[in-house]
Amino acid sequence: VTEDATKLDEELFGDYQKKYNDFVRQLLTSYVDAENKNFVLIFNPGGWGWSLPARSSGWHSILTGIKSELDSMGYKSVMLNYQRTSKTIRGSIKEFVEATINYPSKAKNLADRVEFLTDNIPGLRVIVTGESNGTVISGDVMHILRNNPNVYSIQIGTPFWYRPVMRKRTLLLNNNGVTPDAFSRGDIPAILRASLKALVDKSLSGGNRGRVLYFLRAPGHDYRWQYPEVYSRIVDFLDENFGMGRQEAPRLEEPWRQAK
């Protein structure tokens, strides 16, 4: 495993020693986390690419819900975060440049990490999740690894300028079932109105609901496990692909009914 990680680092970073050492450490850490697991869930954040799931209540609930469903099927899983951008000016500039050309190097970087895990842990399946513009990377990862049957993807809130190719083992969800997603639909007037309203009314400026690149607001660009459309579509996807492992224990009551 260490030899495979070292070889991959040399291909990606050459003699750039610090990045080389960091990448080896990250690969081996992910291997240790994933060893003896059936599934790895990789969170690919939107925005500038440095968010953690815990900072997004919506996505934290989705990842927790997916893990709970897999648990009920009798699988062991672990959640990992792909923090693709350093929270610096230089990191933001690199992220912006990559975004303008649909993230080719960052998609390749993530695909290499995923393939490293599936190559070295027999039977491991990886679900690459993507939020907002993070779905661009997730979609490209699925293209790169299209012949790897152990890689799946859940992409939510795709940007309007990106046209993903629908592939097997992929769930694409651009509707939360409550409000049409202005960001995925390209409804610029709705985005501008919501952003100006949040700027004027400070009571609307807090939280992460419908936030795009921190400054903009997009109505409907808000996905949570508690929304029936989100919950049901993801559960159906998991059942269709992995339901054979479900235990006989009764399923938990739907989250929106629990909340009533």
PDB file of C-alpha atoms in Angstrom:
ATOM      1  CA  VAL A   1       0.000   0.000   0.000  1.00  0.00           C
ATOM      2  CA  THR A   2       2.781   2.414   0.916  1.00  0.00           C
ATOM      3  CA  GLU A   3       4.582   1.632  -2.346  1.00  0.00           C
ATOM      4  CA  ASP A   4       1.417   2.365  -4.346  1.00  0.00           C
ATOM      5  CA  ALA A   5       0.905   5.671  -2.512  1.00  0.00           C
ATOM      6  CA  THR A   6       4.524   6.685  -3.086  1.00  0.00           C
ATOM      7  CA  LYS A   7       4.400   5.816  -6.788  1.00  0.00           C
ATOM      8  CA  LEU A   8       1.196   7.816  -7.268  1.00  0.00           C
ATOM      9  CA  ASP A   9       2.711  10.809  -5.481  1.00  0.00           C
ATOM     10  CA  GLU A  10       5.767  10.767  -7.699  1.00  0.00           C
ATOM     11  CA  GLU A  11       3.530  10.836 -10.789  1.00  0.00           C
ATOM     12  CA  LEU A  12       1.522  13.795  -9.467  1.00  0.00           C
ATOM     13  CA  PHE A  13       4.121  15.933  -7.740  1.00  0.00           C
ATOM     14  CA  GLY A  14       7.558  14.920  -8.994  1.00  0.00           C
ATOM     15  CA  ASP A  15      10.219  16.368  -6.709  1.00  0.00           C
ATOM     16  CA  TYR A  16       7.951  18.828  -4.931  1.00  0.00           C
ATOM     17  CA  GLN A  17       8.783  17.304  -1.557  1.00  0.00           C
ATOM     18  CA  LYS A  18       6.260  18.992   0.756  1.00  0.00           C
ATOM     19  CA  LYS A  19       3.243  18.256  -1.435  1.00  0.00           C
ATOM     20  CA  TYR A  20       4.650  14.793  -2.024  1.00  0.00           C
ATOM     21  CA  ASN A  21       4.873  14.064   1.714  1.00  0.00           C
ATOM     22  CA  ASP A  22       1.442  15.564   2.438  1.00  0.00           C
ATOM     23  CA  PHE A  23      -0.220  13.528  -0.281  1.00  0.00           C
ATOM     24  CA  VAL A  24       1.373  10.268   0.872  1.00  0.00           C
ATOM     25  CA  ARG A  25       0.208  10.983   4.405  1.00  0.00           C
ATOM     26  CA  GLN A  26      -3.337  11.732   3.210  1.00  0.00           C
ATOM     27  CA  LEU A  27      -3.505   8.575   1.115  1.00  0.00           C
ATOM     28  CA  LEU A  28      -2.288   6.367   3.928  1.00  0.00           C
ATOM     29  CA  THR A  29      -4.617   8.051   6.433  1.00  0.00           C
ATOM     30  CA  SER A  30      -7.582   7.448   4.134  1.00  0.00           C
ATOM     31  CA  TYR A  31      -6.486   3.841   3.698  1.00  0.00           C
ATOM     32  CA  VAL A  32      -6.395   3.286   7.469  1.00  0.00           C
ATOM     33  CA  ASP A  33      -9.846   4.912   7.826  1.00  0.00           C
ATOM     34  CA  ALA A  34     -11.323   2.805   5.016  1.00  0.00           C
ATOM     35  CA  GLU A  35      -9.732  -0.523   5.903  1.00  0.00           C
ATOM     36  CA  ASN A  36     -12.290  -3.123   7.025  1.00  0.00           C
ATOM     37  CA  LYS A  37     -15.136  -0.943   5.752  1.00  0.00           C
ATOM     38  CA  ASN A  38     -17.638  -1.740   3.007  1.00  0.00           C
ATOM     39  CA  PHE A  39     -18.170   1.877   1.920  1.00  0.00           C
ATOM     40  CA  VAL A  40     -16.363   5.190   1.841  1.00  0.00           C
ATOM     41  CA  LEU A  41     -18.468   8.350   1.482  1.00  0.00           C
ATOM     42  CA  ILE A  42     -16.427  11.247   0.087  1.00  0.00           C
ATOM     43  CA  PHE A  43     -17.848  14.747   0.516  1.00  0.00           C
ATOM     44  CA  ASN A  44     -16.909  17.119  -2.299  1.00  0.00           C
ATOM     45  CA  PRO A  45     -17.933  20.599  -1.083  1.00  0.00           C
ATOM     46  CA  GLY A  46     -19.316  23.435  -3.131  1.00  0.00           C
ATOM     47  CA  GLY A  47     -18.279  27.062  -2.821  1.00  0.00           C
ATOM     48  CA  TRP A  48     -14.537  27.576  -2.683  1.00  0.00           C
ATOM     49  CA  GLY A  49     -13.901  23.936  -1.807  1.00  0.00           C
ATOM     50  CA  TRP A  50     -12.718  24.246   1.781  1.00  0.00           C
ATOM     51  CA  SER A  51     -15.981  23.632   3.659  1.00  0.00           C
ATOM     52  CA  LEU A  52     -16.363  20.742   6.078  1.00  0.00           C
ATOM     53  CA  PRO A  53     -19.656  18.829   6.314  1.00  0.00           C
ATOM     54  CA  ALA A  54     -20.126  20.049   9.872  1.00  0.00           C
ATOM     55  CA  ARG A  55     -20.265  23.645   8.579  1.00  0.00           C
ATOM     56  CA  SER A  56     -23.189  22.756   6.317  1.00  0.00           C
ATOM     57  CA  SER A  57     -26.159  21.550   8.329  1.00  0.00           C
ATOM     58  CA  GLY A  58     -27.913  20.400   5.161  1.00  0.00           C
ATOM     59  CA  TRP A  59     -25.077  18.250   3.893  1.00  0.00           C
ATOM     60  CA  HIS A  60     -24.183  17.017   7.334  1.00  0.00           C
ATOM     61  CA  SER A  61     -27.746  15.693   7.612  1.00  0.00           C
ATOM     62  CA  ILE A  62     -27.521  14.088   4.138  1.00  0.00           C
ATOM     63  CA  LEU A  63     -24.225  12.321   4.810  1.00  0.00           C
ATOM     64  CA  THR A  64     -25.456  11.180   8.218  1.00  0.00           C
ATOM     65  CA  GLY A  65     -28.657   9.905   6.592  1.00  0.00           C
ATOM     66  CA  ILE A  66     -26.753   7.978   3.915  1.00  0.00           C
ATOM     67  CA  LYS A  67     -24.515   6.411   6.537  1.00  0.00           C
ATOM     68  CA  SER A  68     -27.556   5.461   8.627  1.00  0.00           C
ATOM     69  CA  GLU A  69     -29.189   3.800   5.611  1.00  0.00           C
ATOM     70  CA  LEU A  70     -26.035   1.830   4.843  1.00  0.00           C
ATOM     71  CA  ASP A  71     -25.834   0.816   8.504  1.00  0.00           C
ATOM     72  CA  SER A  72     -29.411  -0.500   8.307  1.00  0.00           C
ATOM     73  CA  MET A  73     -28.355  -2.611   5.326  1.00  0.00           C
ATOM     74  CA  GLY A  74     -25.634  -4.218   7.409  1.00  0.00           C
ATOM     75  CA  TYR A  75     -22.691  -2.327   5.892  1.00  0.00           C
ATOM     76  CA  LYS A  76     -19.812  -0.560   7.608  1.00  0.00           C
ATOM     77  CA  SER A  77     -19.007   2.884   6.223  1.00  0.00           C
ATOM     78  CA  VAL A  78     -16.815   5.894   6.880  1.00  0.00           C
ATOM     79  CA  MET A  79     -17.149   9.530   5.780  1.00  0.00           C
ATOM     80  CA  LEU A  80     -14.146  11.394   4.334  1.00  0.00           C
ATOM     81  CA  ASN A  81     -13.865  15.012   3.205  1.00  0.00           C
ATOM     82  CA  TYR A  82     -12.145  16.149   0.001  1.00  0.00           C
ATOM     83  CA  GLN A  83     -10.992  19.629   1.006  1.00  0.00           C
ATOM     84  CA  ARG A  84      -9.573  20.635  -2.357  1.00  0.00           C
ATOM     85  CA  THR A  85      -8.665  24.260  -1.564  1.00  0.00           C
ATOM     86  CA  SER A  86      -6.472  25.848   1.082  1.00  0.00           C
ATOM     87  CA  LYS A  87      -8.174  28.772   2.788  1.00  0.00           C
ATOM     88  CA  THR A  88      -5.685  31.342   1.484  1.00  0.00           C
ATOM     89  CA  ILE A  89      -5.609  33.991  -1.239  1.00  0.00           C
ATOM     90  CA  ARG A  90      -3.373  31.765  -3.345  1.00  0.00           C
ATOM     91  CA  GLY A  91      -5.694  28.809  -2.818  1.00  0.00           C
ATOM     92  CA  SER A  92      -8.713  30.913  -3.832  1.00  0.00           C
ATOM     93  CA  ILE A  93      -6.979  32.080  -7.015  1.00  0.00           C
ATOM     94  CA  LYS A  94      -6.081  28.502  -7.957  1.00  0.00           C
ATOM     95  CA  GLU A  95      -9.649  27.405  -7.251  1.00  0.00           C
ATOM     96  CA  PHE A  96     -11.042  30.197  -9.451  1.00  0.00           C
ATOM     97  CA  VAL A  97      -8.746  29.290 -12.339  1.00  0.00           C
ATOM     98  CA  GLU A  98      -9.652  25.604 -12.033  1.00  0.00           C
ATOM     99  CA  ALA A  99     -13.360  26.423 -11.901  1.00  0.00           C
ATOM    100  CA  THR A 100     -13.199  28.319 -15.211  1.00  0.00           C
ATOM    101  CA  ILE A 101     -12.013  25.145 -16.971  1.00  0.00           C
ATOM    102  CA  ASN A 102     -14.156  22.667 -14.994  1.00  0.00           C
ATOM    103  CA  TYR A 103     -11.519  21.436 -12.528  1.00  0.00           C
ATOM    104  CA  PRO A 104      -9.450  19.007 -14.663  1.00  0.00           C
ATOM    105  CA  SER A 105      -6.523  18.620 -12.261  1.00  0.00           C
ATOM    106  CA  LYS A 106      -8.654  18.494  -9.107  1.00  0.00           C
ATOM    107  CA  ALA A 107     -10.951  15.887 -10.637  1.00  0.00           C
ATOM    108  CA  LYS A 108      -7.904  13.814 -11.604  1.00  0.00           C
ATOM    109  CA  ASN A 109      -6.501  14.226  -8.101  1.00  0.00           C
ATOM    110  CA  LEU A 110      -9.698  12.945  -6.489  1.00  0.00           C
ATOM    111  CA  ALA A 111     -10.064  10.130  -9.016  1.00  0.00           C
ATOM    112  CA  ASP A 112      -6.536   8.963  -8.186  1.00  0.00           C
ATOM    113  CA  ARG A 113      -7.372   8.949  -4.465  1.00  0.00           C
ATOM    114  CA  VAL A 114     -10.539   6.924  -5.081  1.00  0.00           C
ATOM    115  CA  GLU A 115      -8.786   4.440  -7.347  1.00  0.00           C
ATOM    116  CA  PHE A 116      -5.999   4.021  -4.789  1.00  0.00           C
ATOM    117  CA  LEU A 117      -8.583   2.940  -2.212  1.00  0.00           C
ATOM    118  CA  THR A 118     -10.497   0.557  -4.483  1.00  0.00           C
ATOM    119  CA  ASP A 119      -7.247  -0.971  -5.777  1.00  0.00           C
ATOM    120  CA  ASN A 120      -5.889  -1.651  -2.310  1.00  0.00           C
ATOM    121  CA  ILE A 121      -9.019  -2.621  -0.348  1.00  0.00           C
ATOM    122  CA  PRO A 122     -10.776  -5.581  -2.008  1.00  0.00           C
ATOM    123  CA  GLY A 123     -14.551  -5.178  -2.296  1.00  0.00           C
ATOM    124  CA  LEU A 124     -14.561  -1.561  -1.105  1.00  0.00           C
ATOM    125  CA  ARG A 125     -17.182   0.653  -2.714  1.00  0.00           C
ATOM    126  CA  VAL A 126     -16.845   4.439  -2.834  1.00  0.00           C
ATOM    127  CA  ILE A 127     -19.698   6.940  -3.105  1.00  0.00           C
ATOM    128  CA  VAL A 128     -18.399  10.311  -4.304  1.00  0.00           C
ATOM    129  CA  THR A 129     -20.892  12.967  -3.239  1.00  0.00           C
ATOM    130  CA  GLY A 130     -20.897  16.463  -4.685  1.00  0.00           C
ATOM    131  CA  GLU A 131     -22.473  19.706  -3.522  1.00  0.00           C
ATOM    132  CA  SER A 132     -23.191  22.568  -5.949  1.00  0.00           C
ATOM    133  CA  ASN A 133     -20.077  23.271  -8.070  1.00  0.00           C
ATOM    134  CA  GLY A 134     -18.461  20.309  -6.327  1.00  0.00           C
ATOM    135  CA  THR A 135     -20.712  18.196  -8.548  1.00  0.00           C
ATOM    136  CA  VAL A 136     -18.563  19.221 -11.520  1.00  0.00           C
ATOM    137  CA  ILE A 137     -15.621  17.384  -9.976  1.00  0.00           C
ATOM    138  CA  SER A 138     -17.798  14.434  -8.979  1.00  0.00           C
ATOM    139  CA  GLY A 139     -19.117  14.140 -12.526  1.00  0.00           C
ATOM    140  CA  ASP A 140     -15.615  14.213 -13.988  1.00  0.00           C
ATOM    141  CA  VAL A 141     -14.438  11.622 -11.459  1.00  0.00           C
ATOM    142  CA  MET A 142     -17.220   9.318 -12.651  1.00  0.00           C
ATOM    143  CA  HIS A 143     -16.066   9.857 -16.229  1.00  0.00           C
ATOM    144  CA  ILE A 144     -12.437   9.080 -15.383  1.00  0.00           C
ATOM    145  CA  LEU A 145     -13.442   5.986 -13.370  1.00  0.00           C
ATOM    146  CA  ARG A 146     -16.356   4.974 -15.610  1.00  0.00           C
ATOM    147  CA  ASN A 147     -14.935   1.452 -15.912  1.00  0.00           C
ATOM    148  CA  ASN A 148     -14.522   1.008 -12.160  1.00  0.00           C
ATOM    149  CA  PRO A 149     -17.694  -0.801 -10.992  1.00  0.00           C
ATOM    150  CA  ASN A 150     -17.010   0.005  -7.328  1.00  0.00           C
ATOM    151  CA  VAL A 151     -17.382   3.787  -7.689  1.00  0.00           C
ATOM    152  CA  TYR A 152     -20.766   5.533  -7.349  1.00  0.00           C
ATOM    153  CA  SER A 153     -21.838   9.153  -7.188  1.00  0.00           C
ATOM    154  CA  ILE A 154     -24.553  11.310  -5.634  1.00  0.00           C
ATOM    155  CA  GLN A 155     -24.549  14.806  -7.155  1.00  0.00           C
ATOM    156  CA  ILE A 156     -26.858  17.478  -5.736  1.00  0.00           C
ATOM    157  CA  GLY A 157     -27.481  21.049  -6.914  1.00  0.00           C
ATOM    158  CA  THR A 158     -25.526  21.040 -10.192  1.00  0.00           C
ATOM    159  CA  PRO A 159     -24.565  24.536 -11.508  1.00  0.00           C
ATOM    160  CA  PHE A 160     -26.621  25.681 -14.487  1.00  0.00           C
ATOM    161  CA  TRP A 161     -23.570  26.028 -16.753  1.00  0.00           C
ATOM    162  CA  TYR A 162     -22.498  22.407 -16.306  1.00  0.00           C
ATOM    163  CA  ARG A 163     -24.195  19.675 -18.288  1.00  0.00           C
ATOM    164  CA  PRO A 164     -23.320  16.359 -16.661  1.00  0.00           C
ATOM    165  CA  VAL A 165     -23.341  13.143 -18.638  1.00  0.00           C
ATOM    166  CA  MET A 166     -25.708  10.755 -16.917  1.00  0.00           C
ATOM    167  CA  ARG A 167     -23.886   7.546 -16.142  1.00  0.00           C
ATOM    168  CA  LYS A 168     -24.726   4.320 -14.436  1.00  0.00           C
ATOM    169  CA  ARG A 169     -24.149   4.327 -10.686  1.00  0.00           C
ATOM    170  CA  THR A 170     -24.953   8.070 -10.485  1.00  0.00           C
ATOM    171  CA  LEU A 171     -27.821   9.931  -8.810  1.00  0.00           C
ATOM    172  CA  LEU A 172     -28.371  13.508  -9.999  1.00  0.00           C
ATOM    173  CA  LEU A 173     -30.710  15.578  -7.842  1.00  0.00           C
ATOM    174  CA  ASN A 174     -31.499  19.210  -8.757  1.00  0.00           C
ATOM    175  CA  ASN A 175     -34.819  19.648  -6.975  1.00  0.00           C
ATOM    176  CA  ASN A 176     -35.385  19.633  -3.234  1.00  0.00           C
ATOM    177  CA  GLY A 177     -39.143  19.152  -3.686  1.00  0.00           C
ATOM    178  CA  VAL A 178     -39.913  22.421  -1.889  1.00  0.00           C
ATOM    179  CA  THR A 179     -38.617  25.292  -4.046  1.00  0.00           C
ATOM    180  CA  PRO A 180     -37.160  25.144  -7.591  1.00  0.00           C
ATOM    181  CA  ASP A 181     -33.365  25.439  -7.461  1.00  0.00           C
ATOM    182  CA  ALA A 182     -32.534  28.826  -9.007  1.00  0.00           C
ATOM    183  CA  PHE A 183     -28.826  27.979  -9.237  1.00  0.00           C
ATOM    184  CA  SER A 184     -29.380  24.739 -11.143  1.00  0.00           C
ATOM    185  CA  ARG A 185     -32.056  26.313 -13.360  1.00  0.00           C
ATOM    186  CA  GLY A 186     -29.959  29.381 -14.142  1.00  0.00           C
ATOM    187  CA  ASP A 187     -32.634  31.721 -12.801  1.00  0.00           C
ATOM    188  CA  ILE A 188     -30.371  34.778 -12.543  1.00  0.00           C
ATOM    189  CA  PRO A 189     -33.173  37.288 -11.693  1.00  0.00           C
ATOM    190  CA  ALA A 190     -34.249  35.123  -8.726  1.00  0.00           C
ATOM    191  CA  ILE A 191     -30.627  34.876  -7.531  1.00  0.00           C
ATOM    192  CA  LEU A 192     -30.136  38.655  -7.775  1.00  0.00           C
ATOM    193  CA  ARG A 193     -33.409  39.403  -5.980  1.00  0.00           C
ATOM    194  CA  ALA A 194     -32.630  36.994  -3.140  1.00  0.00           C
ATOM    195  CA  SER A 195     -29.062  38.295  -2.815  1.00  0.00           C
ATOM    196  CA  LEU A 196     -30.157  41.944  -2.662  1.00  0.00           C
ATOM    197  CA  LYS A 197     -32.873  41.103  -0.151  1.00  0.00           C
ATOM    198  CA  ALA A 198     -30.349  39.319   2.091  1.00  0.00           C
ATOM    199  CA  LEU A 199     -27.988  42.305   1.772  1.00  0.00           C
ATOM    200  CA  VAL A 200     -30.679  44.760   2.889  1.00  0.00           C
ATOM    201  CA  ASP A 201     -32.356  42.569   5.502  1.00  0.00           C
ATOM    202  CA  LYS A 202     -29.630  41.455   7.899  1.00  0.00           C
ATOM    203  CA  SER A 203     -31.972  38.894   9.461  1.00  0.00           C
ATOM    204  CA  LEU A 204     -31.652  36.906   6.219  1.00  0.00           C
ATOM    205  CA  SER A 205     -27.865  37.087   5.997  1.00  0.00           C
ATOM    206  CA  GLY A 206     -27.092  34.328   8.498  1.00  0.00           C
ATOM    207  CA  GLY A 207     -27.031  30.604   7.846  1.00  0.00           C
ATOM    208  CA  ASN A 208     -26.140  28.625   4.738  1.00  0.00           C
ATOM    209  CA  ARG A 209     -29.501  28.027   3.071  1.00  0.00           C
ATOM    210  CA  GLY A 210     -29.306  28.808  -0.619  1.00  0.00           C
ATOM    211  CA  ARG A 211     -25.856  30.349  -0.296  1.00  0.00           C
ATOM    212  CA  VAL A 212     -23.644  30.362  -3.405  1.00  0.00           C
ATOM    213  CA  LEU A 213     -19.964  31.369  -3.119  1.00  0.00           C
ATOM    214  CA  TYR A 214     -20.802  33.019   0.226  1.00  0.00           C
ATOM    215  CA  PHE A 215     -22.116  36.306  -1.210  1.00  0.00           C
ATOM    216  CA  LEU A 216     -24.965  35.140  -3.455  1.00  0.00           C
ATOM    217  CA  ARG A 217     -28.289  33.560  -2.500  1.00  0.00           C
ATOM    218  CA  ALA A 218     -30.190  31.154  -4.733  1.00  0.00           C
ATOM    219  CA  PRO A 219     -33.729  30.156  -3.700  1.00  0.00           C
ATOM    220  CA  GLY A 220     -34.136  26.383  -3.654  1.00  0.00           C
ATOM    221  CA  HIS A 221     -30.392  25.729  -3.611  1.00  0.00           C
ATOM    222  CA  ASP A 222     -30.869  24.081  -0.252  1.00  0.00           C
ATOM    223  CA  TYR A 223     -30.863  20.316   0.271  1.00  0.00           C
ATOM    224  CA  ARG A 224     -31.513  18.502   3.538  1.00  0.00           C
ATOM    225  CA  TRP A 225     -32.191  14.917   4.512  1.00  0.00           C
ATOM    226  CA  GLN A 226     -35.476  16.014   6.100  1.00  0.00           C
ATOM    227  CA  TYR A 227     -36.928  17.051   2.720  1.00  0.00           C
ATOM    228  CA  PRO A 228     -39.087  14.162   1.378  1.00  0.00           C
ATOM    229  CA  GLU A 229     -37.785  14.531  -2.197  1.00  0.00           C
ATOM    230  CA  VAL A 230     -34.148  14.402  -1.055  1.00  0.00           C
ATOM    231  CA  TYR A 231     -34.653  11.544   1.377  1.00  0.00           C
ATOM    232  CA  SER A 232     -36.755   9.380  -0.943  1.00  0.00           C
ATOM    233  CA  ARG A 233     -34.564   9.792  -4.030  1.00  0.00           C
ATOM    234  CA  ILE A 234     -31.386   8.923  -2.137  1.00  0.00           C
ATOM    235  CA  VAL A 235     -32.950   5.968  -0.329  1.00  0.00           C
ATOM    236  CA  ASP A 236     -34.257   4.618  -3.639  1.00  0.00           C
ATOM    237  CA  PHE A 237     -30.777   4.943  -5.155  1.00  0.00           C
ATOM    238  CA  LEU A 238     -29.160   3.117  -2.236  1.00  0.00           C
ATOM    239  CA  ASP A 239     -31.815   0.391  -2.263  1.00  0.00           C
ATOM    240  CA  GLU A 240     -31.483  -0.138  -6.010  1.00  0.00           C
ATOM    241  CA  ASN A 241     -27.707  -0.507  -5.887  1.00  0.00           C
ATOM    242  CA  PHE A 242     -27.012  -1.976  -2.437  1.00  0.00           C
ATOM    243  CA  GLY A 243     -30.333  -3.117  -0.970  1.00  0.00           C
ATOM    244  CA  MET A 244     -29.435  -6.821  -1.036  1.00  0.00           C
ATOM    245  CA  GLY A 245     -27.515  -6.274   2.169  1.00  0.00           C
ATOM    246  CA  ARG A 246     -30.392  -4.718   4.084  1.00  0.00           C
ATOM    247  CA  GLN A 247     -31.052  -6.291   7.456  1.00  0.00           C
ATOM    248  CA  GLU A 248     -34.520  -7.507   8.424  1.00  0.00           C
ATOM    249  CA  ALA A 249     -34.805  -4.878  11.157  1.00  0.00           C
ATOM    250  CA  PRO A 250     -37.688  -2.403  10.503  1.00  0.00           C
ATOM    251  CA  ARG A 251     -36.730   0.820   8.770  1.00  0.00           C
ATOM    252  CA  LEU A 252     -36.681   4.054  10.703  1.00  0.00           C
ATOM    253  CA  GLU A 253     -39.679   6.324  10.309  1.00  0.00           C
ATOM    254  CA  GLU A 254     -39.242   8.937   7.592  1.00  0.00           C
ATOM    255  CA  PRO A 255     -37.424  11.991   8.979  1.00  0.00           C
ATOM    256  CA  TRP A 256     -40.134  14.485   7.951  1.00  0.00           C
ATOM    257  CA  ARG A 257     -42.725  12.467   9.899  1.00  0.00           C
ATOM    258  CA  GLN A 258     -40.461  12.346  12.932  1.00  0.00           C
ATOM    259  CA  ALA A 259     -40.208  16.121  12.851  1.00  0.00           C
ATOM    260  CA  LYS A 260     -43.985  16.646  13.071  1.00  0.00           C
TER     261      LYS A 260
END
